[in-house]
CSV table of C-alpha atoms and ligand atoms in Angstrom, one decimal:
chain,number,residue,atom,x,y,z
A,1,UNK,CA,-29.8,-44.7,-13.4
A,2,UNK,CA,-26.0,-44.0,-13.7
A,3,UNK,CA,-23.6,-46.9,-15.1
A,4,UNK,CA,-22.4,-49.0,-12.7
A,5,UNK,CA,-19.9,-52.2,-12.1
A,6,UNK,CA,-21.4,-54.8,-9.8
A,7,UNK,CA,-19.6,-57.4,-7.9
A,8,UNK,CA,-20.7,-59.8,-5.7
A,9,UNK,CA,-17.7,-62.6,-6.0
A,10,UNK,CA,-18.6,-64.1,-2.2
A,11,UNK,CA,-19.6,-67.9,-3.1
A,12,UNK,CA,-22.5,-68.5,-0.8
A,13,UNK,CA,-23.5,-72.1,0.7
A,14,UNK,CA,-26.7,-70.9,2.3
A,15,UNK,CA,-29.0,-73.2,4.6
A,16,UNK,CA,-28.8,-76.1,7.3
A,17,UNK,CA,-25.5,-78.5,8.0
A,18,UNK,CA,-23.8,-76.4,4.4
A,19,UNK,CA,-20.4,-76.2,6.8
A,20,UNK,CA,-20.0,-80.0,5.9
A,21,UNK,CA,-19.1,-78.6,2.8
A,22,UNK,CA,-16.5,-76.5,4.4
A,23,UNK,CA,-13.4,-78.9,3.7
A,24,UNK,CA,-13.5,-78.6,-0.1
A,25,UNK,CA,-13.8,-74.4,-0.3
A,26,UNK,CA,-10.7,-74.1,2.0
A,27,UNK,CA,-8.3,-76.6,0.3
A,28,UNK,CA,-7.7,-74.7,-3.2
A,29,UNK,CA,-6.1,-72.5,-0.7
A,30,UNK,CA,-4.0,-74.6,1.5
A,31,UNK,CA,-3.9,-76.9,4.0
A,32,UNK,CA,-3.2,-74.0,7.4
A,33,UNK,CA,-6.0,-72.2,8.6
A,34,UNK,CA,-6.6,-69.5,11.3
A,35,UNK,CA,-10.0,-70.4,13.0
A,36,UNK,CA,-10.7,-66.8,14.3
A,37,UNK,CA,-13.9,-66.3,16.8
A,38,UNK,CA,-15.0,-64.7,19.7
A,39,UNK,CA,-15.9,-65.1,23.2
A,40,UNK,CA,-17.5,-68.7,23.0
A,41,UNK,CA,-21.1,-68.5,21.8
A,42,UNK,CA,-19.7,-71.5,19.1
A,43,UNK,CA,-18.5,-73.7,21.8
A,44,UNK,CA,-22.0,-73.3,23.5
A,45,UNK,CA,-23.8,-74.7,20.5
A,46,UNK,CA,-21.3,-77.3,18.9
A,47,UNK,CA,-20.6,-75.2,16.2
A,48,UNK,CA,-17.2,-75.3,17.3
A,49,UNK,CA,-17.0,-79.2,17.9
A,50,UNK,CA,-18.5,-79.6,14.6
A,51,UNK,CA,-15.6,-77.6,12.9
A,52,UNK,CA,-13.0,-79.1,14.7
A,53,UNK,CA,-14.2,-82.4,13.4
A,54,UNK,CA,-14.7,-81.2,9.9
A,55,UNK,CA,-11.9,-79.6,9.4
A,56,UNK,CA,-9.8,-82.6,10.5
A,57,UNK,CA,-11.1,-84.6,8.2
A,58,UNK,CA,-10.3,-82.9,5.6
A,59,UNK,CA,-6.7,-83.1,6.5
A,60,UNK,CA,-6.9,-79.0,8.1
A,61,UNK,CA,-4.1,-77.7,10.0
A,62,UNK,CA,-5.9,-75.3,12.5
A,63,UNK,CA,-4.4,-72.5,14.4
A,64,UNK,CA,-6.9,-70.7,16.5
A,65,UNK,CA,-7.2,-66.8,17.6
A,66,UNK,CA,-10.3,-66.5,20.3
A,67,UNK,CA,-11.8,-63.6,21.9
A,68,UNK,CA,-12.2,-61.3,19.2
A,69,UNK,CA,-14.4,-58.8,21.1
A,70,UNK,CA,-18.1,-56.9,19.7
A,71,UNK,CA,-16.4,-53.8,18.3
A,72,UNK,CA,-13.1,-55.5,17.4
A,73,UNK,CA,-10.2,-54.0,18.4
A,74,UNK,CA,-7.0,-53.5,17.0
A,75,UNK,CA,-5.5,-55.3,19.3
A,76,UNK,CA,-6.9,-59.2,18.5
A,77,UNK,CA,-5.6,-58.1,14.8
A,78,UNK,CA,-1.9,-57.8,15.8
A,79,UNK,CA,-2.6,-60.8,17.8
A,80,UNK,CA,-3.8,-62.8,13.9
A,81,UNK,CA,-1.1,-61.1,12.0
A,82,UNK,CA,1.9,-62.4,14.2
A,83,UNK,CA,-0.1,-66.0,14.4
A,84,UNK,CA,-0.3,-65.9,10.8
A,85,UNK,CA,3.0,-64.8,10.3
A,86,UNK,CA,4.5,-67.4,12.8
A,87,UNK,CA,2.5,-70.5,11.5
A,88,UNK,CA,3.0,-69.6,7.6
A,89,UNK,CA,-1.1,-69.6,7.9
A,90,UNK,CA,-2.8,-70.1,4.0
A,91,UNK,CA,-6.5,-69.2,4.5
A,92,UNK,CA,-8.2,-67.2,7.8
A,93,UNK,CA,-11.6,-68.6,8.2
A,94,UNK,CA,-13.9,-66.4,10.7
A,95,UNK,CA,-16.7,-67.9,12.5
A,96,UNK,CA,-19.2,-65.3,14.2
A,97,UNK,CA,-20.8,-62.0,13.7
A,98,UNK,CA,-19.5,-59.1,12.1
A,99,UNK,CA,-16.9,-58.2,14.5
A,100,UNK,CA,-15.3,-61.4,14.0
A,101,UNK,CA,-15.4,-61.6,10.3
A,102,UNK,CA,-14.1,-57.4,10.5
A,103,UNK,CA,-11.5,-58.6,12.5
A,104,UNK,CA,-10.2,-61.2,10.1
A,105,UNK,CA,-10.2,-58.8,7.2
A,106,UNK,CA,-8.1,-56.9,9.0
A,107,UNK,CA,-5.8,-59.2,9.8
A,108,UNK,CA,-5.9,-60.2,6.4
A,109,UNK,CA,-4.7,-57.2,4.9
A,110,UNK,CA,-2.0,-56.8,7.3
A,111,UNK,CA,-0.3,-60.3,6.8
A,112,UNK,CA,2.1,-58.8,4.3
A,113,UNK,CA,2.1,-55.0,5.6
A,114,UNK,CA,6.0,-54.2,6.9
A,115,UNK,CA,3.7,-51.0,9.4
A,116,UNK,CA,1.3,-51.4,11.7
A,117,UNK,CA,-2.5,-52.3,11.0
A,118,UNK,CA,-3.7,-49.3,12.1
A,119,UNK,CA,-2.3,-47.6,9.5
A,120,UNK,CA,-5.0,-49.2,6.9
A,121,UNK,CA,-8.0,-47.3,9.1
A,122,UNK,CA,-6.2,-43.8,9.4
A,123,UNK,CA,-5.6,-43.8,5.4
A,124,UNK,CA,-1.9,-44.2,5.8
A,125,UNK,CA,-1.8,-47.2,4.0
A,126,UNK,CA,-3.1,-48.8,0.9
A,127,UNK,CA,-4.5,-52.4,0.8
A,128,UNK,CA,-2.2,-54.5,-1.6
A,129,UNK,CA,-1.4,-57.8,-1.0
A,130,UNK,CA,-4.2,-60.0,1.6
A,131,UNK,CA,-4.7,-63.5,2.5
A,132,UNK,CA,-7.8,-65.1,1.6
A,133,UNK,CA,-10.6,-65.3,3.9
A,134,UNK,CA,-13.7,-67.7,4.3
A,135,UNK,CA,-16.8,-67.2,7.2
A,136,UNK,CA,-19.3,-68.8,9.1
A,137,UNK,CA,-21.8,-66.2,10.3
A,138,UNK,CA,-23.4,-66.7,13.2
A,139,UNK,CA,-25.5,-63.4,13.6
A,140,UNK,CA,-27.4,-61.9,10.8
A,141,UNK,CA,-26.8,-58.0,10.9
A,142,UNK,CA,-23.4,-56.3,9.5
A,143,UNK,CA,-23.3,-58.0,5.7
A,144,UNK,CA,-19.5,-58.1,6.3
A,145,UNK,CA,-19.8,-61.7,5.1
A,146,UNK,CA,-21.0,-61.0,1.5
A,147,UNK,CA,-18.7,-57.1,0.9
A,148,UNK,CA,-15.3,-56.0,1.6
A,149,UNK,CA,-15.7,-53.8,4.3
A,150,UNK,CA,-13.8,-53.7,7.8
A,151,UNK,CA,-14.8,-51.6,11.1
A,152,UNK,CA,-12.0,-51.7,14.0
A,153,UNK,CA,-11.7,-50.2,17.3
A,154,UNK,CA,-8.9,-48.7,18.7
A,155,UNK,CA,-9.2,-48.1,22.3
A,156,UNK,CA,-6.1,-45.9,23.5
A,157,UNK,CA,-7.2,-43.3,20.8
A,158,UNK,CA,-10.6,-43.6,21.8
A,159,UNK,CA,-11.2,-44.0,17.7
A,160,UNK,CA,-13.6,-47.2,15.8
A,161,UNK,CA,-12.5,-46.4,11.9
A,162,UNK,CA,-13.6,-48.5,9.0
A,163,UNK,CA,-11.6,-49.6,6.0
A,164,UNK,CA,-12.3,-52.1,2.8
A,165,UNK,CA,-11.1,-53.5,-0.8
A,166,UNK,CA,-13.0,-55.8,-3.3
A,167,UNK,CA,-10.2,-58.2,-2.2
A,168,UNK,CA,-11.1,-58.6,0.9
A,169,UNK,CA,-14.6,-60.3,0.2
A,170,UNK,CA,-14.7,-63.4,1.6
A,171,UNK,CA,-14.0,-66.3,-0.7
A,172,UNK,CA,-17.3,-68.0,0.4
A,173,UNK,CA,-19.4,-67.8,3.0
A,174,UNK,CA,-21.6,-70.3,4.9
A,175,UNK,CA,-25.2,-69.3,6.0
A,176,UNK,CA,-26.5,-71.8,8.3
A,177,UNK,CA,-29.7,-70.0,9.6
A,178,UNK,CA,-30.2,-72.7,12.6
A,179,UNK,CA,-26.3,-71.6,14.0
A,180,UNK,CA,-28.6,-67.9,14.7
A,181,UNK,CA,-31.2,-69.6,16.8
A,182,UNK,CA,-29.1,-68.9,19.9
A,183,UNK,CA,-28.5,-65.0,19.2
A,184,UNK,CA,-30.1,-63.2,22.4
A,185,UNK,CA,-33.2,-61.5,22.0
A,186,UNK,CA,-31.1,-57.7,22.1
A,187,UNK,CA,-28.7,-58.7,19.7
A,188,UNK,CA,-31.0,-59.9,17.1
A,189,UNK,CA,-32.8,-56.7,17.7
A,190,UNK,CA,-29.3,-55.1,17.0
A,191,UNK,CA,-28.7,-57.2,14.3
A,192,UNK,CA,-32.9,-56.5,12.3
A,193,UNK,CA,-32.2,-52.3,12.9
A,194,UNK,CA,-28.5,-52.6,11.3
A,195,UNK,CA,-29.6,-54.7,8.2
A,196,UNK,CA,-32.6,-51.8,8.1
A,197,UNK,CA,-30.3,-48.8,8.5
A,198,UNK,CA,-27.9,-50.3,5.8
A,199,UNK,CA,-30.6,-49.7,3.1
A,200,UNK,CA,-31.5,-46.3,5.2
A,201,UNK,CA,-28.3,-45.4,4.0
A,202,UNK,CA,-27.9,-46.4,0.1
A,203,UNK,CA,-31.6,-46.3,-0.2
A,204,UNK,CA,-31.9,-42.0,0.7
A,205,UNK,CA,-30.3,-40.4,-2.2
A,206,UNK,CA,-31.8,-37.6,-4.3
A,207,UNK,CA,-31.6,-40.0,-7.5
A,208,UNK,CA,-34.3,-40.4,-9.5
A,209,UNK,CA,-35.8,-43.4,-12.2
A,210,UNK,CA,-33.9,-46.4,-9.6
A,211,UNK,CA,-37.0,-48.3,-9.0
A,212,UNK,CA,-35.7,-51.5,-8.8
A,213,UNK,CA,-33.1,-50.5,-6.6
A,214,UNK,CA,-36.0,-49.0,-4.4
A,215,UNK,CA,-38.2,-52.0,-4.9
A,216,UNK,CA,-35.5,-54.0,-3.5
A,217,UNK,CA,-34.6,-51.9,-0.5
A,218,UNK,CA,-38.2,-51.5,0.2
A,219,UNK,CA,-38.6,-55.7,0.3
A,220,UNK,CA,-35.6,-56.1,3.0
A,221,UNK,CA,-37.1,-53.7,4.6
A,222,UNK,CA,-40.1,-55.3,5.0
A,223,UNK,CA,-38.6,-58.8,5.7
A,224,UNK,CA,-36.9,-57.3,8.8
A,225,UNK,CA,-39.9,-55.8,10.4
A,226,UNK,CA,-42.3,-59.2,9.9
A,227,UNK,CA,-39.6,-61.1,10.6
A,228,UNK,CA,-37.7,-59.2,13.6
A,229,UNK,CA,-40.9,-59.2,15.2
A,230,UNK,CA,-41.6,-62.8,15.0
A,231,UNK,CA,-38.1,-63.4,16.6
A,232,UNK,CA,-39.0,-61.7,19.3
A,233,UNK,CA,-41.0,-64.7,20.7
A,234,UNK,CA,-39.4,-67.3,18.6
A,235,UNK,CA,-36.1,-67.4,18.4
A,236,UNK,CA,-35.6,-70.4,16.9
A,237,UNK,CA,-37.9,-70.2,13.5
A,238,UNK,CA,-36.2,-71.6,10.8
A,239,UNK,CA,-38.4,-69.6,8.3
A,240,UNK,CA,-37.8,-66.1,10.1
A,241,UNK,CA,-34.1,-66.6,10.9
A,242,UNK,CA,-33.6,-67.7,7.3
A,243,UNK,CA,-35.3,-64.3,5.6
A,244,UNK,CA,-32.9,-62.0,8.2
A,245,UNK,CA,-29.7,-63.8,7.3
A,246,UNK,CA,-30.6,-63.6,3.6
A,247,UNK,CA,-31.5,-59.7,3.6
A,248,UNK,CA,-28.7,-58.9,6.2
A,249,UNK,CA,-26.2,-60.0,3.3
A,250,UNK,CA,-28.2,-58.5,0.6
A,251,UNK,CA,-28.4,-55.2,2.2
A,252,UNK,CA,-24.8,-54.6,1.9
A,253,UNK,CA,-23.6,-56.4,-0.8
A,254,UNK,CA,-24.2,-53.5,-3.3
A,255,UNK,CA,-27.4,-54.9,-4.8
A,256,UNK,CA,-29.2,-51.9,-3.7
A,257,UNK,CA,-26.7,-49.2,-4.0
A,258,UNK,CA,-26.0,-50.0,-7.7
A,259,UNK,CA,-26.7,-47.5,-10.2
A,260,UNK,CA,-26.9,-44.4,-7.5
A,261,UNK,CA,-25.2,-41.7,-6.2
A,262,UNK,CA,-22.8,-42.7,-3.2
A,263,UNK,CA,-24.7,-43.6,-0.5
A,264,UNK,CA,-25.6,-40.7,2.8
A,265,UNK,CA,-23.8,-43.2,5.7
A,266,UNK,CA,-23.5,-39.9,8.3
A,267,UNK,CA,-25.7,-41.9,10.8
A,268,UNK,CA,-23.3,-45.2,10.2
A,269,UNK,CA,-20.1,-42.5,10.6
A,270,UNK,CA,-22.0,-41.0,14.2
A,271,UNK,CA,-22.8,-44.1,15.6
A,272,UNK,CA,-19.1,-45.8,15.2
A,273,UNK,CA,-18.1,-42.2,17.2
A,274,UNK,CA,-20.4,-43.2,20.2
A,275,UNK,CA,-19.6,-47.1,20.2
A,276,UNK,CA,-15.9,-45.7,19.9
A,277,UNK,CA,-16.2,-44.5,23.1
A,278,UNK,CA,-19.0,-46.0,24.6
A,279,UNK,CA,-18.5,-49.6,23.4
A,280,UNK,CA,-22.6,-49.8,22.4
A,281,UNK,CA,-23.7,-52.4,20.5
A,282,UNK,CA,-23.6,-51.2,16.9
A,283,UNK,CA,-27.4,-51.4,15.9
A,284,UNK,CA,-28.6,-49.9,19.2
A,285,UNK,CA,-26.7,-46.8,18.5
A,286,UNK,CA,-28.8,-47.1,15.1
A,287,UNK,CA,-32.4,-47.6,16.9
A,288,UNK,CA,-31.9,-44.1,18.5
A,289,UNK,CA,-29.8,-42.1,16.1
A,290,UNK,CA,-31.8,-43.0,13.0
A,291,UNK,CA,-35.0,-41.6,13.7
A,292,UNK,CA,-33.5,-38.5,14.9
A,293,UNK,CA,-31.0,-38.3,11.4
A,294,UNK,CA,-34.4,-38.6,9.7
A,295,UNK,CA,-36.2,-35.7,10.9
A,296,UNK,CA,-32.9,-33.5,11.4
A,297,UNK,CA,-32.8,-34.1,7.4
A,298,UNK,CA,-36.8,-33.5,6.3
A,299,UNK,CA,-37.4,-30.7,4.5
A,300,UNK,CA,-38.5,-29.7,0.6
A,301,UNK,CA,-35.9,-30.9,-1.0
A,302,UNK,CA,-35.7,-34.7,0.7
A,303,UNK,CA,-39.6,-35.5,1.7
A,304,UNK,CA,-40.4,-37.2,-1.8
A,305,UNK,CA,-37.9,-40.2,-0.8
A,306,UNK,CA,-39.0,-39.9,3.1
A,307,UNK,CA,-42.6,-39.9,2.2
A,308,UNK,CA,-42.1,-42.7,-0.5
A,309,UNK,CA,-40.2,-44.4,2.7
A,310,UNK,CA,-43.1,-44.1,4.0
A,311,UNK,CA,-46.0,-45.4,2.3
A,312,UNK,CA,-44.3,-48.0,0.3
A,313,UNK,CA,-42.7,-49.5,3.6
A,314,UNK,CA,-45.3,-48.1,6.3
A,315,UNK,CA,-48.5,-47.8,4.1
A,316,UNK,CA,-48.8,-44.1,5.3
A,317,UNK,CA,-51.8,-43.1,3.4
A,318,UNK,CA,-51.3,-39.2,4.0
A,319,UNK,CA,-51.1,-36.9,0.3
A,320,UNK,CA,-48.9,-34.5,1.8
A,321,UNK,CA,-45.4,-35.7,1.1
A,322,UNK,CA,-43.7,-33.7,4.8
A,323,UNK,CA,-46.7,-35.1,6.7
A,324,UNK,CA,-46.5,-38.3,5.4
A,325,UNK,CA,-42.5,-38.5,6.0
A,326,UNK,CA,-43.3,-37.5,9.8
A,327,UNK,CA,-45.5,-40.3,10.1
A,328,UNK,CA,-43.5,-43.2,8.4
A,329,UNK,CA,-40.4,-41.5,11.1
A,330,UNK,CA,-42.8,-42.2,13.7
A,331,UNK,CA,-43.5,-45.6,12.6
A,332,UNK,CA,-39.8,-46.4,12.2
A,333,UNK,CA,-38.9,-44.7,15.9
A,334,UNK,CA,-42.0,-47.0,17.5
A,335,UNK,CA,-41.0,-50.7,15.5
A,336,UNK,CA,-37.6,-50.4,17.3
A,337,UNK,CA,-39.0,-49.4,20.7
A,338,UNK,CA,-41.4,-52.3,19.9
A,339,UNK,CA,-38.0,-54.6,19.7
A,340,UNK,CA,-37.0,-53.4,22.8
A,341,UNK,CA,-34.3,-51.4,21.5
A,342,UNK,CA,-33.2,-48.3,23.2
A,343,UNK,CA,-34.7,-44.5,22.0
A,344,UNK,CA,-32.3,-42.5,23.5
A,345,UNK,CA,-28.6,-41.8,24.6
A,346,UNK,CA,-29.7,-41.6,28.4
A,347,UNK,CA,-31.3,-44.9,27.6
A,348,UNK,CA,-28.3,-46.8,27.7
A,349,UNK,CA,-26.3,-44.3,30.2
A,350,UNK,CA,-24.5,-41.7,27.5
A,351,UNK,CA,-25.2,-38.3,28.8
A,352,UNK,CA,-24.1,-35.4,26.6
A,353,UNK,CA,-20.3,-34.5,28.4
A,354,UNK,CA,-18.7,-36.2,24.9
A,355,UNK,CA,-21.1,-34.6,22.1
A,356,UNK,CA,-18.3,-32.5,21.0
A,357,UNK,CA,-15.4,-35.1,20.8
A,358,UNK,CA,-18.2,-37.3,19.0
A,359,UNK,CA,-18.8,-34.3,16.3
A,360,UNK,CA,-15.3,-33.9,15.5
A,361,UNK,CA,-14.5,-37.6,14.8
A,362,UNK,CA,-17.0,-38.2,12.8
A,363,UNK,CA,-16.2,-35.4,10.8
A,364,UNK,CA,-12.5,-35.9,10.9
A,365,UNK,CA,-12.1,-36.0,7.2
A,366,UNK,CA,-14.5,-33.3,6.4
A,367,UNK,CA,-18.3,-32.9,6.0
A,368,UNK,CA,-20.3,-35.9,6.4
A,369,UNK,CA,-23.6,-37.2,4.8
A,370,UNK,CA,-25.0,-36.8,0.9
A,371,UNK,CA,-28.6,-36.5,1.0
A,372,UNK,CA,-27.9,-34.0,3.4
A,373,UNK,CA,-24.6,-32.7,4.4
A,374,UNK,CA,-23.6,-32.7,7.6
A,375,UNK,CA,-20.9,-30.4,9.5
A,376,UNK,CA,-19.7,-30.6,12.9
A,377,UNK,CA,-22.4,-28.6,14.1
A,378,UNK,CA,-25.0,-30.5,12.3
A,379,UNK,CA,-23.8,-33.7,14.0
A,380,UNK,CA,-23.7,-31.7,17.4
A,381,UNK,CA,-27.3,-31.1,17.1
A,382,UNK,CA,-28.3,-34.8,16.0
A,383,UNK,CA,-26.6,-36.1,18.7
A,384,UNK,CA,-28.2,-33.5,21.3
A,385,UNK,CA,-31.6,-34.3,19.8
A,386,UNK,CA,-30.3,-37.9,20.8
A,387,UNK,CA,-29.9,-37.6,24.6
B,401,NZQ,O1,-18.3,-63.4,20.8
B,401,NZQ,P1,-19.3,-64.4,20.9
B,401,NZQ,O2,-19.2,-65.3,22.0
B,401,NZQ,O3,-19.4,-65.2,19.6
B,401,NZQ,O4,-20.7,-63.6,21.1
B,401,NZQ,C1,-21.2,-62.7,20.1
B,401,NZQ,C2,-21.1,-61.2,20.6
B,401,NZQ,O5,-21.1,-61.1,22.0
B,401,NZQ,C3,-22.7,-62.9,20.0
B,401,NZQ,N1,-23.1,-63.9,19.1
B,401,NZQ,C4,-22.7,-64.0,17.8
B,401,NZQ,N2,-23.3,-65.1,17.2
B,401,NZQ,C5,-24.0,-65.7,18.2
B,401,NZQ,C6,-23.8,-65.0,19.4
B,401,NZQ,N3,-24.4,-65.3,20.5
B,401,NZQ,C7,-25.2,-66.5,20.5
B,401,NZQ,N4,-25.3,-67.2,19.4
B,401,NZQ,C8,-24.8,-66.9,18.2
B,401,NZQ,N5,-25.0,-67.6,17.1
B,401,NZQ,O6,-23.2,-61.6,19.6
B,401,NZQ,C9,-22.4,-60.6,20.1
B,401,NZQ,C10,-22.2,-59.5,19.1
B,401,NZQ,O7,-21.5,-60.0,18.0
B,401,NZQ,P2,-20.9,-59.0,16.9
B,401,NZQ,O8,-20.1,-59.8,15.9
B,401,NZQ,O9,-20.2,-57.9,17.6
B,401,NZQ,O10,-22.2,-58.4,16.2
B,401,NZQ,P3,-22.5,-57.9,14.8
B,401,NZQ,O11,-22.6,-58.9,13.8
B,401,NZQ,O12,-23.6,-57.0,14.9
B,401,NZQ,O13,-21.1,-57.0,14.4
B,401,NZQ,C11,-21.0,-55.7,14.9
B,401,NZQ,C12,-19.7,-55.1,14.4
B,401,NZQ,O14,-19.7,-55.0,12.9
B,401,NZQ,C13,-19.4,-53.6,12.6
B,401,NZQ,C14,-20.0,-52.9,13.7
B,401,NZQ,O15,-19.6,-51.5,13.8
B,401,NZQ,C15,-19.5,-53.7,14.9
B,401,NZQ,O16,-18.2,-53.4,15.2
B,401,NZQ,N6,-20.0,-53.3,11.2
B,401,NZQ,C16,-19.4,-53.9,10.2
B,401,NZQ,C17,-19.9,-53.7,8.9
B,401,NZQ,C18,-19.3,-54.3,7.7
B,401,NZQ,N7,-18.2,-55.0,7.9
B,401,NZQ,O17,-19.8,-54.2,6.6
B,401,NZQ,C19,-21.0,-52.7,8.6
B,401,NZQ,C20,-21.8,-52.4,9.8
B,401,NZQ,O18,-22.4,-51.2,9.6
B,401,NZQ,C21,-21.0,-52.3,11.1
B,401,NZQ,O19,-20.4,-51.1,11.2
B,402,ZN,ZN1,-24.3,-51.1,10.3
């Protein structure tokens, strides 16, 4: 296992009614808050109403920033940074899924940035000074509540970069599982496969003597597919919803990564290149690229971790580590199929007319991928494989 430095400074208030609570986190930081959330799914089930009333009792100042869009775009973060700016704003407090709690990290970190927010996803600027930043998550999937990641969208350059900092964790975050009980059946589908291909990605590595780390991954990755397949037909269990939220924020936190080499991500870095330009939902660009990454990658060198994939998550029996890698593949490709989530690009309408554009983003800053690298013409052929 290689040294490593863990942080996990998020303050979590996990379970049912914790946003009473939400008063007394905020006010260390100031009495002017940004309430920043998307298209309405809060107002439809009181979550909203509830925070008004919260929040005023507490003596709150709210300013509020709506329609933050899936796949935020760059666009609602100017829109933050000049209400921030023009209401001297303390504390941003996000309310949604991952694109919403993205898009306040982003605005965040460009509060008291002279340039243009872009800048932070096209490595033209360096994160200094941000505002500090609560959430309420509404959709178990992304993990953006528990790490310091970001993931934006720009739409005139056709581009979806990420960016992140240690500073922009969230102060604290509230996980209220019952506020999930109204996430659609397709999005929680979305939401199990991300949380899974977030270990995918720190869990293949060609490191050796990181069982815990693996023991870890494996467990979340056995949570999702018990408990994604109980959602399915019951939305609302408490018991179900409860185990996703917890391993959606666990999964990229870096509890599992810790001790490793960097994780692979190449399938994370193709999929934000076709919901750049497609505007997919984020974990069904997973449910057909991952399968496809995972047998574009088997060969000598990476079937020990496939095949321990495998039988550890699968129960594959077979002795031969490619066969049994094929087969746990196989399982993975049918569990998502079995959530309804799509298998291929023609499945949701992407022919092939953009596979080159898609090859050259994701490898804009070089080679991509560590358990196998990746070059453009690698990515070509995944994303072929994909149609
Ligand atoms: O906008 P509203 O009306 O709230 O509706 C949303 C949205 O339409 C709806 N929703 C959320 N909570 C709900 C609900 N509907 C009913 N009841 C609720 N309780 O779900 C839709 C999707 O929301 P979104 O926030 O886009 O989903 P998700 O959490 O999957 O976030 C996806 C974004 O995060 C990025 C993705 O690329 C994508 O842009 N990622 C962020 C990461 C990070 N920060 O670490 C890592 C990920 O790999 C990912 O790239
Ligand atoms: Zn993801």
């Amino acid at each position: 296992m290689k040294n490593f430095t863990y942080l996990a400074s998020t303050k979590v208030l996990f379970g049912k009614n914790r946003v009473a609570e939400i008063g007394k986190e905020i006010l260390p930081y100031g009495k002017k808050v940004l309430l920043a959330y998307g298209g309405g799914s809060i107002k439809k089930n009181g979550l909203y109403a509830k925070l008004i009333e919260v929040l005023g009792a507490s003596g709150i100042e709210v300013v509020e920033l709506s329609g933050i869009q899936p796949n935020p775009r760059i666009e609602s973060v100017r829109e933050g940074i000049r209400l921030c700016r023009e209401n001297d704003v303390q504390f941003i407090l996000g309310v949604g899924g991952g694109s919403v709690i993205d898009c306040i990290k982003a605005i965040s970190m460009g509060v008291h940035y002279q340039g243009d927010a872009w800048d932070f996803f096209i490595r033209k600027a360096k994160i200094e000074k941000v505002l500090p930043i609560g959430s309420v998550l509404t959709l178990a999937a992304t993990g953006s509540e528990m790490n310091g990641n970001t993931v934006i969208s720009n739409e005139s350059t056709q581009e979806k970069r990420a960016s992140g900092h240690d500073s922009l964790r969230p102060q604290f975050s509230i996980l209220d599982p019952t506020y999930t009980f109204t996430v659609n059946k397709w999005q929680t589908a979305a939401g199990v496969v991300d949380v899974m291909s977030h270990i995918f990605e720190q869990y293949f590595t060609l490191d050796k003597g990181t069982f815990v780390q693996d023991a870890m991954a494996e467990g979340i990755l056995k949570t999702c597919i018990h408990y994604g397949s109980i959602l399915l037909n019951e939305p609302d269990n408490y018991e179900a919803r409860a185990n996703l939220m917890w391993a959606s924020s666990l999964a990229l936190n870096g509890l599992t990564g810790t001790g490793k080499l960097a994780g692979d991500w190449s399938t994370h870095n193709i999929e934000h290149e076709v919901s750049a330009i497609y505007d997919l939902t984020h974990g069904a660009g997973l449910a057909i690229l991952f399968p496809v990454w995972m047998n574009y990658v088997l060969d000598e060198k990476t079937a020990p971790k496939l095949a321990q994939y495998s039988r550890n998550v699968w129960g594959v029996s077979n002795p031969d580590d490619i066969e049994a890698a094929k087969e746990g593949i196989e399982k993975t490709r049918s569990f998502f199929s079995s959530l309804n989530m799509p298998a291929t690009l023609a499945d949701v309408d992407i022919d092939g007319s953009k596979v080159d554009a898609m090859a050259e983003g994701a490898c804009k800053y070089g080679a991509i991928g560590m358990f196998k690298k990746l070059d453009i013409d690698a990515v070509k052929e995944i994303l072929i494989k994909s149609l």
